[in-house]
Amino acid sequence: LVLLYIYVDGSLDRIKEMLKFGSLKRVLILILAIPIVVTIIDLILNMIYAVVWIGIFGEPSTNTDLGTDWESSSIDIAFLFLSVVIVTPIAEELLFRGYILDSIKRMHGDWAAIFWSAFLFGLVHFDPFISGQAFIGGFIYGWIRIKTGSLLPSIAGHMIWNMMALSLTYM
């Protein structure tokens, strides 16, 4: 889908602008400081969400089978890590906080863009419990994208989140 949006857009200029690094200070703020704060906020909101979910629906039964286990080869685990922690956050952020958010923003404004891009992001995560978590993260990442004009904090925060989720899956 990201490649389709790039094709429809006809240019890589918007992607270059969304991923612009700038000065060292800007880079440190965009890929370290903001993502760490965002991840802490995301974690707190997701803990509240989980408590409410459990209170209403009981314990969620999410599928955590990613096709590897402790007996898998190092190469399998490395590819899983690369896929879940590096590639997926970049692709999802380009799509949801890049193209989709910007398209909705042009037509309906900031808050509608943040909400609907987060809603769509939640929907593609399929599992009802995980969809709620993804919506929360998507909303936060969308707000950060609007405030900073950059995708870098969203990508870095999403990578941190996926690394935590992957680690907890194997604990």
N, CA, C and O atoms as a DFTB+ gen file, in Angstrom:
684 C
 N C O
     1  1       0.819      -1.207       0.000
     2  2       0.000       0.000       0.000
     3  2       0.857       1.263       0.000
     4  3       0.512       2.249      -0.651
     5  1       1.972       1.235       0.728
     6  2       2.848       2.403       0.749
     7  2       3.357       2.697      -0.658
     8  3       3.383       3.852      -1.083
     9  1       3.763       1.651      -1.380
    10  2       4.249       1.840      -2.747
    11  2       3.144       2.397      -3.643
    12  3       3.422       3.215      -4.520
    13  1       1.894       1.967      -3.438
    14  2       0.778       2.500      -4.201
    15  2       0.613       3.995      -3.939
    16  3       0.425       4.766      -4.880
    17  1       0.679       4.414      -2.679
    18  2       0.562       5.826      -2.353
    19  2       1.710       6.636      -2.949
    20  3       1.501       7.749      -3.433
    21  1       2.908       6.086      -2.917
    22  2       4.050       6.783      -3.520
    23  2       3.799       6.935      -5.024
    24  3       4.062       7.994      -5.594
    25  1       3.297       5.888      -5.658
    26  2       3.002       5.938      -7.090
    27  2       1.932       6.990      -7.385
    28  3       2.088       7.795      -8.304
    29  1       0.840       6.985      -6.603
    30  2      -0.248       7.942      -6.810
    31  2       0.246       9.365      -6.569
    32  3      -0.105      10.284      -7.310
    33  1       1.061       9.543      -5.532
    34  2       1.613      10.863      -5.214
    35  2       2.532      11.343      -6.334
    36  3       2.596      12.539      -6.618
    37  1       3.239      10.416      -6.964
    38  2       4.083      10.754      -8.088
    39  2       5.434      11.348      -7.730
    40  3       6.193      11.742      -8.615
    41  1       5.740      11.416      -6.443
    42  2       6.984      12.044      -6.028
    43  2       7.398      11.536      -4.655
    44  3       6.566      11.164      -3.827
    45  1       8.700      11.530      -4.441
    46  2       9.224      11.168      -3.125
    47  2       9.489      12.399      -2.263
    48  3       9.983      12.273      -1.142
    49  1       9.167      13.584      -2.771
    50  2       9.470      14.826      -2.045
    51  2       8.769      14.898      -0.691
    52  3       9.372      15.312       0.298
    53  1       7.489      14.493      -0.641
    54  2       6.776      14.543       0.651
    55  2       7.392      13.591       1.654
    56  3       7.506      13.923       2.834
    57  1       7.795      12.404       1.200
    58  2       8.444      11.445       2.107
    59  2       9.759      12.017       2.615
    60  3      10.060      11.924       3.805
    61  1      10.535      12.603       1.726
    62  2      11.809      13.200       2.140
    63  2      11.582      14.280       3.195
    64  3      12.338      14.375       4.162
    65  1      10.549      15.088       3.011
    66  2      10.252      16.155       3.976
    67  2       9.824      15.580       5.331
    68  3      10.237      16.083       6.376
    69  1       8.991      14.518       5.314
    70  2       8.515      13.899       6.555
    71  2       9.637      13.193       7.313
    72  3       9.550      12.998       8.525
    73  1      10.693      12.811       6.590
    74  2      11.793      12.052       7.204
    75  2      13.074      12.874       7.335
    76  3      14.148      12.312       7.549
    77  1      12.972      14.194       7.209
    78  2      14.140      15.065       7.270
    79  2      14.744      15.068       8.674
    80  3      14.039      15.256       9.665
    81  1      16.066      14.856       8.743
    82  2      16.754      14.791      10.030
    83  2      17.118      16.171      10.554
    84  3      16.749      16.499      11.682
    85  1      17.812      16.980       9.802
    86  2      18.224      18.300      10.264
    87  2      19.439      18.219      11.176
    88  3      20.318      17.379      10.982
    89  1      19.481      19.090      12.163
    90  2      20.626      19.171      13.074
    91  2      20.669      17.980      14.032
    92  3      19.684      17.259      14.196
    93  1      21.831      17.789      14.660
    94  2      21.990      16.703      15.632
    95  2      21.013      16.868      16.791
    96  3      20.440      15.885      17.262
    97  1      20.820      18.091      17.251
    98  2      19.884      18.349      18.350
    99  2      18.463      17.941      17.946
   100  3      17.743      17.307      18.718
   101  1      18.078      18.310      16.739
   102  2      16.738      17.950      16.234
   103  2      16.590      16.431      16.158
   104  3      15.556      15.887      16.543
   105  1      17.617      15.752      15.665
   106  2      17.580      14.292      15.558
   107  2      17.408      13.655      16.933
   108  3      16.594      12.747      17.102
   109  1      18.172      14.130      17.912
   110  2      18.080      13.567      19.260
   111  2      16.694      13.771      19.860
   112  3      16.167      12.893      20.544
   113  1      16.116      14.926      19.601
   114  2      14.769      15.202      20.103
   115  2      13.742      14.321      19.389
   116  3      12.864      13.735      20.023
   117  1      13.867      14.234      18.047
   118  2      12.864      13.512      17.261
   119  2      12.939      11.996      17.397
   120  3      11.908      11.325      17.376
   121  1      14.156      11.440      17.537
   122  2      14.221       9.968      17.568
   123  2      14.580       9.389      18.931
   124  3      14.646       8.169      19.085
   125  1      14.812      10.248      19.919
   126  2      15.063       9.732      21.276
   127  2      14.101      10.324      22.300
   128  3      13.311       9.596      22.902
   129  1      14.162      11.629      22.500
   130  2      13.394      12.264      23.579
   131  2      11.887      12.091      23.397
   132  3      11.211      11.563      24.279
   133  1      11.366      12.530      22.266
   134  2       9.915      12.439      22.040
   135  2       9.437      10.991      22.060
   136  3       8.454      10.697      22.740
   137  1      10.093      10.062      21.336
   138  2       9.606       8.668      21.365
   139  2       9.617       8.030      22.749
   140  3       8.732       7.232      23.059
   141  1      10.590       8.359      23.582
   142  2      10.619       7.792      24.937
   143  2       9.427       8.307      25.746
   144  3       8.753       7.530      26.423
   145  1       9.168       9.609      25.675
   146  2       8.025      10.190      26.396
   147  2       6.720       9.620      25.845
   148  3       5.826       9.259      26.610
   149  1       6.611       9.540      24.521
   150  2       5.411       9.003      23.877
   151  2       5.172       7.555      24.297
   152  3       4.033       7.169      24.558
   153  1       6.220       6.762      24.364
   154  2       6.080       5.351      24.741
   155  2       5.606       5.226      26.189
   156  3       4.783       4.362      26.493
   157  1       6.100       6.056      27.066
   158  2       5.656       6.032      28.462
   159  2       4.170       6.388      28.548
   160  3       3.408       5.720      29.248
   161  1       3.766       7.435      27.839
   162  2       2.355       7.836      27.831
   163  2       1.502       6.719      27.227
   164  3       0.447       6.381      27.765
   165  1       1.954       6.152      26.119
   166  2       1.248       5.057      25.451
   167  2       1.093       3.864      26.394
   168  3       0.024       3.256      26.460
   169  1       2.144       3.535      27.112
   170  2       2.110       2.409      28.047
   171  2       1.107       2.657      29.171
   172  3       0.344       1.757      29.523
   173  1       1.098       3.843      29.731
   174  2       0.154       4.184      30.808
   175  2      -1.284       4.095      30.292
   176  3      -2.140       3.490      30.937
   177  1      -1.548       4.696      29.132
   178  2      -2.901       4.657      28.572
   179  2      -3.321       3.227      28.232
   180  3      -4.486       2.869      28.405
   181  1      -2.393       2.415      27.755
   182  2      -2.718       1.019      27.440
   183  2      -2.948       0.189      28.689
   184  3      -3.742      -0.751      28.659
   185  1      -2.277       0.508      29.786
   186  2      -2.552      -0.197      31.045
   187  2      -3.957       0.139      31.527
   188  3      -4.683      -0.744      31.985
   189  1      -4.343       1.407      31.428
   190  2      -5.699       1.807      31.809
   191  2      -6.713       1.106      30.917
   192  3      -7.712       0.569      31.397
   193  1      -6.448       1.116      29.614
   194  2      -7.316       0.434      28.650
   195  2      -7.456      -1.053      28.983
   196  3      -8.561      -1.594      28.947
   197  1      -6.344      -1.713      29.305
   198  2      -6.369      -3.147      29.622
   199  2      -7.207      -3.417      30.868
   200  3      -7.971      -4.382      30.900
   201  1      -7.074      -2.585      31.884
   202  2      -7.857      -2.753      33.114
   203  2      -9.351      -2.609      32.805
   204  3     -10.164      -3.407      33.269
   205  1      -9.707      -1.588      32.021
   206  2     -11.112      -1.386      31.640
   207  2     -11.604      -2.568      30.807
   208  3     -12.697      -3.081      31.046
   209  1     -10.811      -3.002      29.837
   210  2     -11.180      -4.144      28.983
   211  2     -11.450      -5.385      29.831
   212  3     -12.477      -6.046      29.674
   213  1     -10.515      -5.693      30.733
   214  2     -10.657      -6.885      31.579
   215  2     -11.889      -6.771      32.467
   216  3     -12.593      -7.755      32.695
   217  1     -12.144      -5.562      32.967
   218  2     -13.330      -5.349      33.795
   219  2     -14.628      -5.569      33.042
   220  3     -15.609      -6.037      33.619
   221  1     -14.643      -5.237      31.767
   222  2     -15.869      -5.369      30.971
   223  2     -15.963      -6.736      30.290
   224  3     -16.998      -7.399      30.370
   225  1     -14.891      -7.157      29.622
   226  2     -14.937      -8.352      28.774
   227  2     -14.186      -9.550      29.334
   228  3     -14.305     -10.649      28.793
   229  1     -13.427      -9.372      30.387
   230  2     -12.587     -10.446      30.891
   231  2     -11.228     -10.429      30.202
   232  3     -10.942      -9.568      29.369
   233  1     -10.416     -11.381      30.562
   234  2      -9.054     -11.426      30.012
   235  2      -9.075     -11.678      28.504
   236  3      -9.744     -12.598      28.034
   237  1      -8.338     -10.855      27.748
   238  2      -8.321     -11.056      26.287
   239  2      -7.561     -12.329      25.922
   240  3      -6.615     -12.725      26.602
   241  1      -7.993     -12.952      24.844
   242  2      -7.290     -14.150      24.377
   243  2      -6.674     -13.826      23.018
   244  3      -7.198     -14.219      21.976
   245  1      -5.566     -13.110      23.045
   246  2      -4.913     -12.711      21.811
   247  2      -3.982     -13.809      21.324
   248  3      -3.415     -14.557      22.120
   249  1      -3.831     -13.896      20.018
   250  2      -2.946     -14.875      19.408
   251  2      -1.545     -14.270      19.320
   252  3      -1.339     -13.279      18.619
   253  1      -0.599     -14.853      20.018
   254  2       0.769     -14.341      19.994
   255  2       1.709     -15.249      19.213
   256  3       2.928     -15.133      19.337
   257  1       1.153     -16.152      18.409
   258  2       1.990     -17.056      17.621
   259  2       2.543     -16.307      16.413
   260  3       1.811     -15.991      15.474
   261  1       3.831     -16.031      16.449
   262  2       4.489     -15.311      15.360
   263  2       5.302     -16.241      14.468
   264  3       6.053     -15.778      13.609
   265  1       5.157     -17.534      14.664
   266  2       5.828     -18.498      13.817
   267  2       7.227     -18.887      14.272
   268  3       7.903     -19.674      13.609
   269  1       7.660     -18.339      15.396
   270  2       8.968     -18.704      15.941
   271  2       8.806     -18.990      17.422
   272  3       7.831     -18.565      18.042
   273  1       9.759     -19.711      17.986
   274  2       9.789     -19.945      19.416
   275  2      11.245     -20.022      19.852
   276  3      12.146     -19.756      19.056
   277  1      11.482     -20.383      21.102
   278  2      12.848     -20.397      21.629
   279  2      13.742     -21.408      20.918
   280  3      14.966     -21.281      20.949
   281  1      13.142     -22.410      20.279
   282  2      13.934     -23.400      19.562
   283  2      14.216     -22.992      18.117
   284  3      14.939     -23.697      17.412
   285  1      13.660     -21.869      17.663
   286  2      13.868     -21.405      16.291
   287  2      15.322     -21.002      16.084
   288  3      16.039     -20.686      17.034
   289  1      15.736     -21.020      14.832
   290  2      17.125     -20.646      14.518
   291  2      17.330     -19.156      14.734
   292  3      16.375     -18.379      14.746
   293  1      18.570     -18.776      14.901
   294  2      18.920     -17.363      15.081
   295  2      18.500     -16.539      13.878
   296  3      18.103     -15.382      14.022
   297  1      18.584     -17.121      12.706
   298  2      18.190     -16.405      11.489
   299  2      16.686     -16.136      11.495
   300  3      16.256     -15.043      11.129
   301  1      15.878     -17.124      11.906
   302  2      14.433     -16.922      11.991
   303  2      14.091     -15.795      12.968
   304  3      13.257     -14.939      12.674
   305  1      14.734     -15.806      14.111
   306  2      14.480     -14.776      15.124
   307  2      14.952     -13.417      14.631
   308  3      14.283     -12.411      14.868
   309  1      16.094     -13.368      13.950
   310  2      16.600     -12.106      13.402
   311  2      15.635     -11.545      12.356
   312  3      15.372     -10.343      12.339
   313  1      15.104     -12.415      11.477
   314  2      14.143     -11.951      10.479
   315  2      12.847     -11.480      11.131
   316  3      12.254     -10.496      10.690
   317  1      12.409     -12.167      12.167
   318  2      11.215     -11.734      12.893
   319  2      11.452     -10.356      13.501
   320  3      10.608      -9.469      13.376
   321  1      12.588     -10.175      14.155
   322  2      12.940      -8.886      14.746
   323  2      12.972      -7.801      13.663
   324  3      12.381      -6.734      13.834
   325  1      13.652      -8.070      12.565
   326  2      13.755      -7.110      11.465
   327  2      12.375      -6.735      10.945
   328  3      12.092      -5.563      10.697
   329  1      11.526      -7.732      10.783
   330  2      10.186      -7.499      10.267
   331  2       9.317      -6.708      11.244
   332  3       8.706      -5.707      10.868
   333  1       9.264      -7.158      12.493
   334  2       8.345      -6.575      13.475
   335  2       8.848      -5.234      14.026
   336  3       8.058      -4.312      14.230
   337  1      10.136      -5.128      14.260
   338  2      10.666      -3.949      14.956
   339  2      11.191      -2.874      13.999
   340  3      11.208      -1.696      14.357
   341  1      11.612      -3.248      12.809
   342  2      12.183      -2.255      11.897
   343  2      11.250      -1.968      10.709
   344  3      10.813      -0.832      10.530
   345  1      10.949      -2.978       9.910
   346  2      10.221      -2.766       8.662
   347  2       8.763      -2.367       8.892
   348  3       8.283      -1.406       8.291
   349  1       8.060      -3.093       9.751
   350  2       6.638      -2.818       9.974
   351  2       6.388      -1.393      10.480
   352  3       5.518      -0.715       9.933
   353  1       7.110      -0.904      11.501
   354  2       6.860       0.477      11.930
   355  2       7.108       1.511      10.828
   356  3       6.359       2.481      10.712
   357  1       8.143       1.314      10.028
   358  2       8.415       2.274       8.955
   359  2       7.265       2.267       7.940
   360  3       6.754       3.323       7.566
   361  1       6.865       1.074       7.501
   362  2       5.791       0.971       6.505
   363  2       4.463       1.489       7.053
   364  3       3.766       2.249       6.382
   365  1       4.112       1.076       8.277
   366  2       2.834       1.518       8.847
   367  2       2.810       3.020       9.098
   368  3       1.789       3.665       8.859
   369  1       3.897       3.581       9.567
   370  2       3.920       5.025       9.815
   371  2       3.876       5.817       8.516
   372  3       3.197       6.840       8.441
   373  1       4.593       5.357       7.487
   374  2       4.499       6.030       6.186
   375  2       3.063       6.028       5.682
   376  3       2.575       7.033       5.165
   377  1       2.391       4.891       5.836
   378  2       1.024       4.771       5.352
   379  2       0.035       5.553       6.215
   380  3      -0.683       6.414       5.707
   381  1      -0.007       5.259       7.521
   382  2      -1.057       5.823       8.368
   383  2      -0.792       7.248       8.826
   384  3      -1.694       8.083       8.756
   385  1       0.411       7.557       9.292
   386  2       0.721       8.915       9.749
   387  2       1.334       9.762       8.645
   388  3       1.524      10.967       8.814
   389  1       1.640       9.138       7.521
   390  2       2.132       9.877       6.369
   391  2       0.986      10.181       5.430
   392  3       0.357      11.235       5.514
   393  1       0.723       9.246       4.534
   394  2      -0.244       9.493       3.470
   395  2      -1.688       9.613       3.947
   396  3      -2.376      10.564       3.577
   397  1      -2.154       8.682       4.748
   398  2      -3.565       8.722       5.157
   399  2      -3.850       9.948       6.012
   400  3      -4.812      10.671       5.750
   401  1      -3.028      10.196       7.035
   402  2      -3.246      11.360       7.895
   403  2      -3.210      12.645       7.076
   404  3      -4.080      13.502       7.238
   405  1      -2.223      12.794       6.202
   406  2      -2.131      14.019       5.400
   407  2      -3.317      14.185       4.466
   408  3      -3.803      15.300       4.279
   409  1      -3.793      13.085       3.873
   410  2      -4.943      13.170       2.975
   411  2      -6.196      13.612       3.717
   412  3      -6.926      14.480       3.240
   413  1      -6.445      13.031       4.862
   414  2      -7.621      13.408       5.648
   415  2      -7.468      14.835       6.169
   416  3      -8.435      15.596       6.193
   417  1      -6.261      15.195       6.583
   418  2      -6.005      16.547       7.106
   419  2      -6.334      17.616       6.060
   420  3      -6.925      18.645       6.390
   421  1      -5.957      17.379       4.813
   422  2      -6.234      18.359       3.752
   423  2      -7.730      18.597       3.589
   424  3      -8.149      19.711       3.272
   425  1      -8.538      17.563       3.802
   426  2      -9.980      17.686       3.593
   427  2     -10.751      18.070       4.856
   428  3     -11.756      18.777       4.782
   429  1     -10.269      17.594       6.037
   430  2     -11.107      17.722       7.235
   431  2     -10.413      18.324       8.457
   432  3     -11.067      18.518       9.482
   433  1      -9.135      18.621       8.390
   434  2      -8.445      19.235       9.522
   435  2      -7.673      18.239      10.372
   436  3      -7.724      17.027      10.158
   437  1      -6.950      18.798      11.355
   438  2      -6.024      18.019      12.183
   439  2      -6.690      16.917      12.991
   440  3      -6.280      15.759      12.910
   441  1      -7.727      17.263      13.779
   442  2      -8.301      16.285      14.706
   443  2      -9.008      15.148      13.992
   444  3      -8.934      13.998      14.423
   445  1      -9.689      15.465      12.908
   446  2     -10.325      14.396      12.123
   447  2      -9.255      13.479      11.532
   448  3      -9.427      12.261      11.499
   449  1      -8.165      14.056      11.072
   450  2      -7.076      13.264      10.493
   451  2      -6.444      12.356      11.540
   452  3      -6.163      11.188      11.272
   453  1      -6.224      12.901      12.735
   454  2      -5.638      12.099      13.816
   455  2      -6.575      10.953      14.171
   456  3      -6.146       9.802      14.260
   457  1      -7.859      11.265      14.376
   458  2      -8.819      10.240      14.771
   459  2      -8.961       9.155      13.714
   460  3      -8.823       7.973      14.029
   461  1      -9.237       9.531      12.458
   462  2      -9.537       8.534      11.429
   463  2      -8.311       7.728      11.026
   464  3      -8.432       6.544      10.714
   465  1      -7.140       8.342      11.027
   466  2      -5.939       7.547      10.725
   467  2      -5.684       6.548      11.851
   468  3      -5.260       5.422      11.590
   469  1      -5.938       6.947      13.106
   470  2      -5.787       6.035      14.247
   471  2      -6.850       4.936      14.197
   472  3      -6.559       3.777      14.493
   473  1      -8.066       5.293      13.829
   474  2      -9.145       4.311      13.719
   475  2      -8.811       3.254      12.665
   476  3      -8.964       2.058      12.912
   477  1      -8.358       3.695      11.497
   478  2      -7.979       2.757      10.432
   479  2      -6.785       1.901      10.855
   480  3      -6.725       0.710      10.546
   481  1      -5.844       2.514      11.558
   482  2      -4.684       1.785      12.069
   483  2      -5.139       0.687      13.032
   484  3      -4.630      -0.433      12.984
   485  1      -6.088       1.006      13.898
   486  2      -6.637       0.009      14.812
   487  2      -7.333      -1.114      14.066
   488  3      -7.175      -2.282      14.421
   489  1      -8.097      -0.781      13.040
   490  2      -8.836      -1.795      12.285
   491  2      -7.915      -2.827      11.634
   492  3      -8.251      -4.011      11.595
   493  1      -6.775      -2.403      11.129
   494  2      -5.905      -3.367      10.440
   495  2      -5.197      -4.306      11.399
   496  3      -4.506      -5.227      10.965
   497  1      -5.359      -4.087      12.693
   498  2      -4.754      -4.993      13.672
   499  2      -5.705      -6.122      14.078
   500  3      -5.356      -6.959      14.911
   501  1      -6.897      -6.147      13.495
   502  2      -7.889      -7.235      13.540
   503  2      -8.362      -7.652      14.926
   504  3      -9.551      -7.509      15.211
   505  1      -7.511      -8.153      15.790
   506  2      -7.916      -8.625      17.117
   507  2      -8.562      -7.470      17.879
   508  3      -7.978      -6.388      17.952
   509  1      -9.755      -7.671      18.451
   510  2     -10.454      -6.565      19.127
   511  2      -9.630      -5.887      20.224
   512  3      -9.607      -4.659      20.299
   513  1      -8.964      -6.654      21.064
   514  2      -8.164      -6.057      22.140
   515  2      -6.975      -5.286      21.571
   516  3      -6.722      -4.150      21.973
   517  1      -6.253      -5.889      20.651
   518  2      -5.081      -5.255      20.034
   519  2      -5.494      -4.030      19.219
   520  3      -4.752      -3.050      19.156
   521  1      -6.671      -4.077      18.597
   522  2      -7.158      -2.925      17.823
   523  2      -7.296      -1.691      18.699
   524  3      -6.974      -0.583      18.271
   525  1      -7.770      -1.878      19.918
   526  2      -7.876      -0.755      20.853
   527  2      -6.517      -0.200      21.223
   528  3      -6.322       1.014      21.280
   529  1      -5.577      -1.102      21.473
   530  2      -4.212      -0.663      21.776
   531  2      -3.615       0.096      20.593
   532  3      -2.978       1.134      20.769
   533  1      -3.828      -0.431      19.384
   534  2      -3.293       0.215      18.190
   535  2      -3.940       1.585      17.976
   536  3      -3.272       2.529      17.552
   537  1      -5.245       1.693      18.270
   538  2      -5.910       2.986      18.142
   539  2      -5.264       4.011      19.074
   540  3      -5.000       5.143      18.668
   541  1      -5.012       3.616      20.317
   542  2      -4.386       4.533      21.280
   543  2      -3.019       4.987      20.766
   544  3      -2.726       6.182      20.734
   545  1      -2.189       4.026      20.366
   546  2      -0.871       4.373      19.825
   547  2      -0.989       5.227      18.582
   548  3      -0.266       6.213      18.433
   549  1      -1.898       4.858      17.679
   550  2      -2.093       5.625      16.455
   551  2      -2.528       7.049      16.710
   552  3      -2.120       7.968      16.001
   553  1      -3.363       7.234      17.729
   554  2      -3.817       8.585      18.071
   555  2      -2.639       9.422      18.572
   556  3      -2.462      10.570      18.163
   557  1      -1.844       8.838      19.454
   558  2      -0.678       9.547      19.984
   559  2       0.315       9.848      18.868
   560  3       0.803      10.973      18.756
   561  1       0.618       8.839      18.036
   562  2       1.570       9.045      16.943
   563  2       1.058      10.090      15.954
   564  3       1.843      10.879      15.428
   565  1      -0.243      10.101      15.699
   566  2      -0.825      11.101      14.805
   567  2      -0.690      12.504      15.362
   568  3      -0.357      13.441      14.636
   569  1      -0.948      12.647      16.651
   570  2      -0.823      13.961      17.288
   571  2       0.624      14.446      17.221
   572  3       0.883      15.612      16.925
   573  1       1.565      13.541      17.500
   574  2       2.985      13.893      17.430
   575  2       3.366      14.263      16.003
   576  3       4.136      15.200      15.792
   577  1       2.841      13.544      15.030
   578  2       3.136      13.842      13.620
   579  2       2.659      15.238      13.252
   580  3       3.364      15.982      12.570
   581  1       1.450      15.594      13.708
   582  2       0.909      16.927      13.426
   583  2       1.757      17.994      14.121
   584  3       2.092      19.006      13.506
   585  1       2.104      17.784      15.379
   586  2       2.844      18.785      16.151
   587  2       4.279      18.987      15.664
   588  3       4.778      20.112      15.660
   589  1       4.948      17.899      15.253
   590  2       6.350      18.021      14.845
   591  2       6.520      18.177      13.338
   592  3       7.550      18.672      12.880
   593  1       5.521      17.760      12.564
   594  2       5.648      17.763      11.114
   595  2       6.560      16.658      10.602
   596  3       6.858      16.598       9.410
   597  1       6.999      15.791      11.494
   598  2       7.950      14.741      11.128
   599  2       7.380      13.367      11.448
   600  3       6.612      13.199      12.395
   601  1       7.773      12.390      10.639
   602  2       7.417      11.003      10.917
   603  2       8.435      10.319      11.817
   604  3       8.167       9.232      12.330
   605  1       9.585      10.927      12.017
   606  2      10.652      10.278      12.782
   607  2      10.240       9.894      14.206
   608  3      10.533       8.776      14.627
   609  1       9.569      10.779      14.970
   610  2       9.170      10.361      16.326
   611  2       8.155       9.215      16.316
   612  3       8.209       8.330      17.170
   613  1       7.238       9.232      15.357
   614  2       6.243       8.164      15.260
   615  2       6.910       6.836      14.931
   616  3       6.597       5.808      15.532
   617  1       7.826       6.864      13.981
   618  2       8.525       5.639      13.594
   619  2       9.332       5.112      14.772
   620  3       9.266       3.923      15.083
   621  1      10.096       5.983      15.434
   622  2      10.929       5.547      16.561
   623  2      10.066       5.036      17.711
   624  3      10.382       4.006      18.305
   625  1       8.972       5.746      18.037
   626  2       8.076       5.297      19.097
   627  2       7.432       3.963      18.760
   628  3       7.307       3.093      19.623
   629  1       7.025       3.802      17.515
   630  2       6.410       2.550      17.058
   631  2       7.428       1.408      17.144
   632  3       7.072       0.286      17.503
   633  1       8.688       1.692      16.816
   634  2       9.736       0.668      16.923
   635  2       9.941       0.255      18.382
   636  3      10.076      -0.932      18.682
   637  1       9.963       1.229      19.277
   638  2      10.121       0.926      20.705
   639  2       8.946       0.071      21.176
   640  3       9.137      -0.926      21.872
   641  1       7.734       0.463      20.795
   642  2       6.533      -0.279      21.210
   643  2       6.583      -1.713      20.702
   644  3       6.343      -2.653      21.459
   645  1       6.896      -1.880      19.421
   646  2       6.937      -3.238      18.857
   647  2       8.041      -4.074      19.492
   648  3       7.880      -5.282      19.669
   649  1       9.162      -3.442      19.836
   650  2      10.237      -4.186      20.497
   651  2       9.781      -4.647      21.881
   652  3      10.073      -5.770      22.291
   653  1       9.069      -3.783      22.597
   654  2       8.537      -4.186      23.909
   655  2       7.533      -5.324      23.744
   656  3       7.583      -6.303      24.488
   657  1       6.628      -5.206      22.783
   658  2       5.611      -6.240      22.560
   659  2       6.253      -7.563      22.154
   660  3       5.847      -8.625      22.627
   661  1       7.250      -7.499      21.285
   662  2       7.943      -8.712      20.861
   663  2       8.676      -9.351      22.036
   664  3       8.662     -10.572      22.188
   665  1       9.305      -8.543      22.855
   666  2      10.020      -9.065      24.040
   667  2       9.045      -9.721      25.009
   668  3       9.324     -10.797      25.539
   669  1       7.899      -9.078      25.243
   670  2       6.914      -9.652      26.167
   671  2       6.302     -10.931      25.605
   672  3       5.933     -11.824      26.367
   673  1       6.191     -11.026      24.307
   674  2       5.666     -12.238      23.677
   675  2       6.554     -13.440      23.986
   676  3       6.056     -14.552      24.165
   677  1       7.864     -13.221      24.050
   678  2       8.800     -14.317      24.263
   679  2       9.252     -14.484      25.704
   680  3      10.091     -15.339      25.987
   681  1       8.718     -13.690      26.618
   682  2       9.101     -13.833      28.019
   683  2       8.352     -14.973      28.657
   684  3       8.541     -15.250      29.841
